[in-house]
């Protein structure tokens, strides 16, 4: 009888709940793989959202432009790696694909979820999230840029004594209405040693040649 009582008192670390959510373990753990979680966190903060559905289930949605089929497959793989107990489904929209995953545990992995739009509430990382981002800043920035960023050519017009000349160079832009999310992007770029500046109130830019080349190693063009 005492043995049975001890079994009942001990937490079940092999239950479906704790297997599907590391934060629900008796001692909360960080999601794994850590690099995939950093990537998914960037995707969610950039242009993803979580919706509360019936029966206490939450839907994580990330929209992907159909012009980048490789990105769609990468997002699907990342979502499956972070929440392997939940299937990833797709829904075609006008010009984009809606990547979806249902789980009761998404708010545990993304405690930034809350009512209203992200820029209308504070976005602050938990210590365990900050540790992951600090260890994998490149993957975090990759998620941010691929969800709500842009890599393209900037053209500059300069009048010279011999006439007007046009210069063009590649640059990255990340635009977000949340000052907190912009700050997180800047902090991750700092960890990578990548120079950046604010281009507008709600947009930061990476434009120096060496900075763009370095960011290409972590983000690269969409495919």
PDB file of N, CA, C and O in Angstrom, residues 90-125:
ATOM      1  N   UNK A  90      -2.191  23.356 -42.948  1.00  0.00           N
ATOM      2  CA  UNK A  90      -2.034  24.505 -43.833  1.00  0.00           C
ATOM      3  C   UNK A  90      -3.384  24.880 -44.422  1.00  0.00           C
ATOM      4  O   UNK A  90      -4.209  24.023 -44.686  1.00  0.00           O
ATOM      5  N   UNK A  91      -3.537  26.172 -44.644  1.00  0.00           N
ATOM      6  CA  UNK A  91      -4.740  26.668 -45.294  1.00  0.00           C
ATOM      7  C   UNK A  91      -4.348  27.742 -46.287  1.00  0.00           C
ATOM      8  O   UNK A  91      -3.709  28.726 -45.914  1.00  0.00           O
ATOM      9  N   UNK A  92      -4.708  27.533 -47.530  1.00  0.00           N
ATOM     10  CA  UNK A  92      -4.363  28.494 -48.563  1.00  0.00           C
ATOM     11  C   UNK A  92      -5.232  29.735 -48.455  1.00  0.00           C
ATOM     12  O   UNK A  92      -6.449  29.657 -48.322  1.00  0.00           O
ATOM     13  N   UNK A  93      -4.577  30.867 -48.499  1.00  0.00           N
ATOM     14  CA  UNK A  93      -5.249  32.159 -48.515  1.00  0.00           C
ATOM     15  C   UNK A  93      -4.889  32.866 -49.810  1.00  0.00           C
ATOM     16  O   UNK A  93      -4.183  32.324 -50.655  1.00  0.00           O
ATOM     17  N   UNK A  94      -5.354  34.091 -49.962  1.00  0.00           N
ATOM     18  CA  UNK A  94      -5.042  34.862 -51.161  1.00  0.00           C
ATOM     19  C   UNK A  94      -3.586  35.307 -51.125  1.00  0.00           C
ATOM     20  O   UNK A  94      -3.225  36.264 -50.445  1.00  0.00           O
ATOM     21  N   UNK A  95      -2.726  34.597 -51.846  1.00  0.00           N
ATOM     22  CA  UNK A  95      -1.323  34.958 -51.928  1.00  0.00           C
ATOM     23  C   UNK A  95      -0.465  34.481 -50.782  1.00  0.00           C
ATOM     24  O   UNK A  95       0.737  34.756 -50.758  1.00  0.00           O
ATOM     25  N   UNK A  96      -1.048  33.774 -49.831  1.00  0.00           N
ATOM     26  CA  UNK A  96      -0.258  33.299 -48.703  1.00  0.00           C
ATOM     27  C   UNK A  96      -0.816  31.977 -48.187  1.00  0.00           C
ATOM     28  O   UNK A  96      -1.907  31.553 -48.571  1.00  0.00           O
ATOM     29  N   UNK A  97      -0.029  31.336 -47.343  1.00  0.00           N
ATOM     30  CA  UNK A  97      -0.442  30.081 -46.712  1.00  0.00           C
ATOM     31  C   UNK A  97      -0.456  30.276 -45.204  1.00  0.00           C
ATOM     32  O   UNK A  97       0.512  30.775 -44.625  1.00  0.00           O
ATOM     33  N   UNK A  98      -1.552  29.875 -44.595  1.00  0.00           N
ATOM     34  CA  UNK A  98      -1.713  29.978 -43.148  1.00  0.00           C
ATOM     35  C   UNK A  98      -1.237  28.674 -42.507  1.00  0.00           C
ATOM     36  O   UNK A  98      -1.828  27.619 -42.716  1.00  0.00           O
ATOM     37  N   UNK A  99      -0.140  28.758 -41.748  1.00  0.00           N
ATOM     38  CA  UNK A  99       0.405  27.599 -41.049  1.00  0.00           C
ATOM     39  C   UNK A  99      -0.199  27.561 -39.649  1.00  0.00           C
ATOM     40  O   UNK A  99      -0.136  28.552 -38.908  1.00  0.00           O
ATOM     41  N   UNK A 100      -0.782  26.402 -39.265  1.00  0.00           N
ATOM     42  CA  UNK A 100      -1.549  26.331 -38.026  1.00  0.00           C
ATOM     43  C   UNK A 100      -1.153  25.117 -37.192  1.00  0.00           C
ATOM     44  O   UNK A 100      -0.832  24.064 -37.729  1.00  0.00           O
ATOM     45  N   UNK A 101      -1.213  25.296 -35.890  1.00  0.00           N
ATOM     46  CA  UNK A 101      -0.966  24.195 -34.963  1.00  0.00           C
ATOM     47  C   UNK A 101      -1.807  24.407 -33.711  1.00  0.00           C
ATOM     48  O   UNK A 101      -1.773  25.486 -33.107  1.00  0.00           O
ATOM     49  N   UNK A 102      -2.561  23.381 -33.333  1.00  0.00           N
ATOM     50  CA  UNK A 102      -3.439  23.443 -32.165  1.00  0.00           C
ATOM     51  C   UNK A 102      -2.790  22.758 -30.968  1.00  0.00           C
ATOM     52  O   UNK A 102      -2.254  21.659 -31.088  1.00  0.00           O
ATOM     53  N   UNK A 103      -2.833  23.414 -29.818  1.00  0.00           N
ATOM     54  CA  UNK A 103      -2.331  22.813 -28.585  1.00  0.00           C
ATOM     55  C   UNK A 103      -2.847  23.616 -27.391  1.00  0.00           C
ATOM     56  O   UNK A 103      -3.048  24.828 -27.489  1.00  0.00           O
ATOM     57  N   UNK A 104      -3.023  22.942 -26.279  1.00  0.00           N
ATOM     58  CA  UNK A 104      -3.376  23.644 -25.043  1.00  0.00           C
ATOM     59  C   UNK A 104      -2.171  24.359 -24.435  1.00  0.00           C
ATOM     60  O   UNK A 104      -2.329  25.155 -23.503  1.00  0.00           O
ATOM     61  N   UNK A 105      -1.001  24.101 -24.975  1.00  0.00           N
ATOM     62  CA  UNK A 105       0.222  24.551 -24.315  1.00  0.00           C
ATOM     63  C   UNK A 105       0.936  25.704 -24.998  1.00  0.00           C
ATOM     64  O   UNK A 105       1.976  26.146 -24.504  1.00  0.00           O
ATOM     65  N   UNK A 106       0.417  26.218 -26.115  1.00  0.00           N
ATOM     66  CA  UNK A 106       1.118  27.321 -26.781  1.00  0.00           C
ATOM     67  C   UNK A 106       1.309  28.529 -25.865  1.00  0.00           C
ATOM     68  O   UNK A 106       2.392  29.144 -25.889  1.00  0.00           O
ATOM     69  N   UNK A 107       0.319  28.909 -25.031  1.00  0.00           N
ATOM     70  CA  UNK A 107       0.569  30.052 -24.134  1.00  0.00           C
ATOM     71  C   UNK A 107       1.675  29.789 -23.115  1.00  0.00           C
ATOM     72  O   UNK A 107       2.289  30.725 -22.610  1.00  0.00           O
ATOM     73  N   UNK A 108       1.931  28.504 -22.806  1.00  0.00           N
ATOM     74  CA  UNK A 108       3.019  28.188 -21.884  1.00  0.00           C
ATOM     75  C   UNK A 108       4.365  28.443 -22.549  1.00  0.00           C
ATOM     76  O   UNK A 108       5.322  28.862 -21.891  1.00  0.00           O
ATOM     77  N   UNK A 109       4.439  28.160 -23.855  1.00  0.00           N
ATOM     78  CA  UNK A 109       5.687  28.362 -24.581  1.00  0.00           C
ATOM     79  C   UNK A 109       5.858  29.806 -25.031  1.00  0.00           C
ATOM     80  O   UNK A 109       6.987  30.257 -25.244  1.00  0.00           O
ATOM     81  N   UNK A 110       4.735  30.511 -25.184  1.00  0.00           N
ATOM     82  CA  UNK A 110       4.769  31.915 -25.586  1.00  0.00           C
ATOM     83  C   UNK A 110       3.945  32.742 -24.598  1.00  0.00           C
ATOM     84  O   UNK A 110       2.817  33.137 -24.896  1.00  0.00           O
ATOM     85  N   UNK A 111       4.486  32.991 -23.411  1.00  0.00           N
ATOM     86  CA  UNK A 111       3.747  33.749 -22.393  1.00  0.00           C
ATOM     87  C   UNK A 111       3.479  35.192 -22.791  1.00  0.00           C
ATOM     88  O   UNK A 111       2.775  35.903 -22.077  1.00  0.00           O
ATOM     89  N   UNK A 112       4.013  35.647 -23.923  1.00  0.00           N
ATOM     90  CA  UNK A 112       3.719  36.996 -24.417  1.00  0.00           C
ATOM     91  C   UNK A 112       2.300  37.074 -24.984  1.00  0.00           C
ATOM     92  O   UNK A 112       1.803  38.167 -25.276  1.00  0.00           O
ATOM     93  N   UNK A 113       1.651  35.932 -25.144  1.00  0.00           N
ATOM     94  CA  UNK A 113       0.265  35.921 -25.626  1.00  0.00           C
ATOM     95  C   UNK A 113      -0.633  36.651 -24.635  1.00  0.00           C
ATOM     96  O   UNK A 113      -0.475  36.533 -23.428  1.00  0.00           O
ATOM     97  N   UNK A 114      -1.581  37.404 -25.168  1.00  0.00           N
ATOM     98  CA  UNK A 114      -2.515  38.131 -24.326  1.00  0.00           C
ATOM     99  C   UNK A 114      -3.569  38.811 -25.171  1.00  0.00           C
ATOM    100  O   UNK A 114      -3.510  38.780 -26.407  1.00  0.00           O
ATOM    101  N   UNK A 115      -4.542  39.425 -24.536  1.00  0.00           N
ATOM    102  CA  UNK A 115      -5.594  40.108 -25.294  1.00  0.00           C
ATOM    103  C   UNK A 115      -5.059  41.329 -26.026  1.00  0.00           C
ATOM    104  O   UNK A 115      -4.151  42.012 -25.551  1.00  0.00           O
ATOM    105  N   UNK A 116      -5.632  41.600 -27.191  1.00  0.00           N
ATOM    106  CA  UNK A 116      -5.235  42.774 -27.947  1.00  0.00           C
ATOM    107  C   UNK A 116      -4.011  42.529 -28.808  1.00  0.00           C
ATOM    108  O   UNK A 116      -3.456  41.431 -28.866  1.00  0.00           O
ATOM    109  N   UNK A 117      -3.581  43.584 -29.493  1.00  0.00           N
ATOM    110  CA  UNK A 117      -2.436  43.495 -30.393  1.00  0.00           C
ATOM    111  C   UNK A 117      -1.132  43.576 -29.605  1.00  0.00           C
ATOM    112  O   UNK A 117      -1.080  44.142 -28.517  1.00  0.00           O
ATOM    113  N   UNK A 118      -0.079  43.015 -30.175  1.00  0.00           N
ATOM    114  CA  UNK A 118       1.201  42.959 -29.462  1.00  0.00           C
ATOM    115  C   UNK A 118       1.719  44.353 -29.120  1.00  0.00           C
ATOM    116  O   UNK A 118       2.306  44.551 -28.047  1.00  0.00           O
ATOM    117  N   UNK A 119       1.541  45.324 -30.019  1.00  0.00           N
ATOM    118  CA  UNK A 119       2.091  46.651 -29.746  1.00  0.00           C
ATOM    119  C   UNK A 119       1.267  47.424 -28.720  1.00  0.00           C
ATOM    120  O   UNK A 119       1.650  48.519 -28.316  1.00  0.00           O
ATOM    121  N   UNK A 120       0.142  46.835 -28.285  1.00  0.00           N
ATOM    122  CA  UNK A 120      -0.699  47.493 -27.288  1.00  0.00           C
ATOM    123  C   UNK A 120      -0.442  46.958 -25.883  1.00  0.00           C
ATOM    124  O   UNK A 120      -1.119  47.358 -24.933  1.00  0.00           O
ATOM    125  N   UNK A 121       0.514  46.049 -25.751  1.00  0.00           N
ATOM    126  CA  UNK A 121       0.837  45.494 -24.432  1.00  0.00           C
ATOM    127  C   UNK A 121       2.342  45.271 -24.347  1.00  0.00           C
ATOM    128  O   UNK A 121       3.017  45.146 -25.386  1.00  0.00           O
ATOM    129  N   UNK A 122       2.901  45.213 -23.159  1.00  0.00           N
ATOM    130  CA  UNK A 122       4.343  45.003 -23.026  1.00  0.00           C
ATOM    131  C   UNK A 122       4.739  43.622 -23.555  1.00  0.00           C
ATOM    132  O   UNK A 122       4.034  42.635 -23.339  1.00  0.00           O
ATOM    133  N   UNK A 123       5.844  43.556 -24.259  1.00  0.00           N
ATOM    134  CA  UNK A 123       6.407  42.288 -24.723  1.00  0.00           C
ATOM    135  C   UNK A 123       7.761  42.128 -24.044  1.00  0.00           C
ATOM    136  O   UNK A 123       8.743  42.777 -24.423  1.00  0.00           O
ATOM    137  N   UNK A 124       7.792  41.301 -23.023  1.00  0.00           N
ATOM    138  CA  UNK A 124       9.005  41.090 -22.232  1.00  0.00           C
ATOM    139  C   UNK A 124       9.297  39.596 -22.188  1.00  0.00           C
ATOM    140  O   UNK A 124       8.410  38.796 -21.867  1.00  0.00           O
ATOM    141  N   UNK A 125      10.521  39.206 -22.497  1.00  0.00           N
ATOM    142  CA  UNK A 125      10.884  37.798 -22.479  1.00  0.00           C
ATOM    143  C   UNK A 125      11.079  37.304 -21.051  1.00  0.00           C
ATOM    144  O   UNK A 125      11.609  38.024 -20.197  1.00  0.00           O
TER     145      UNK A 125
END
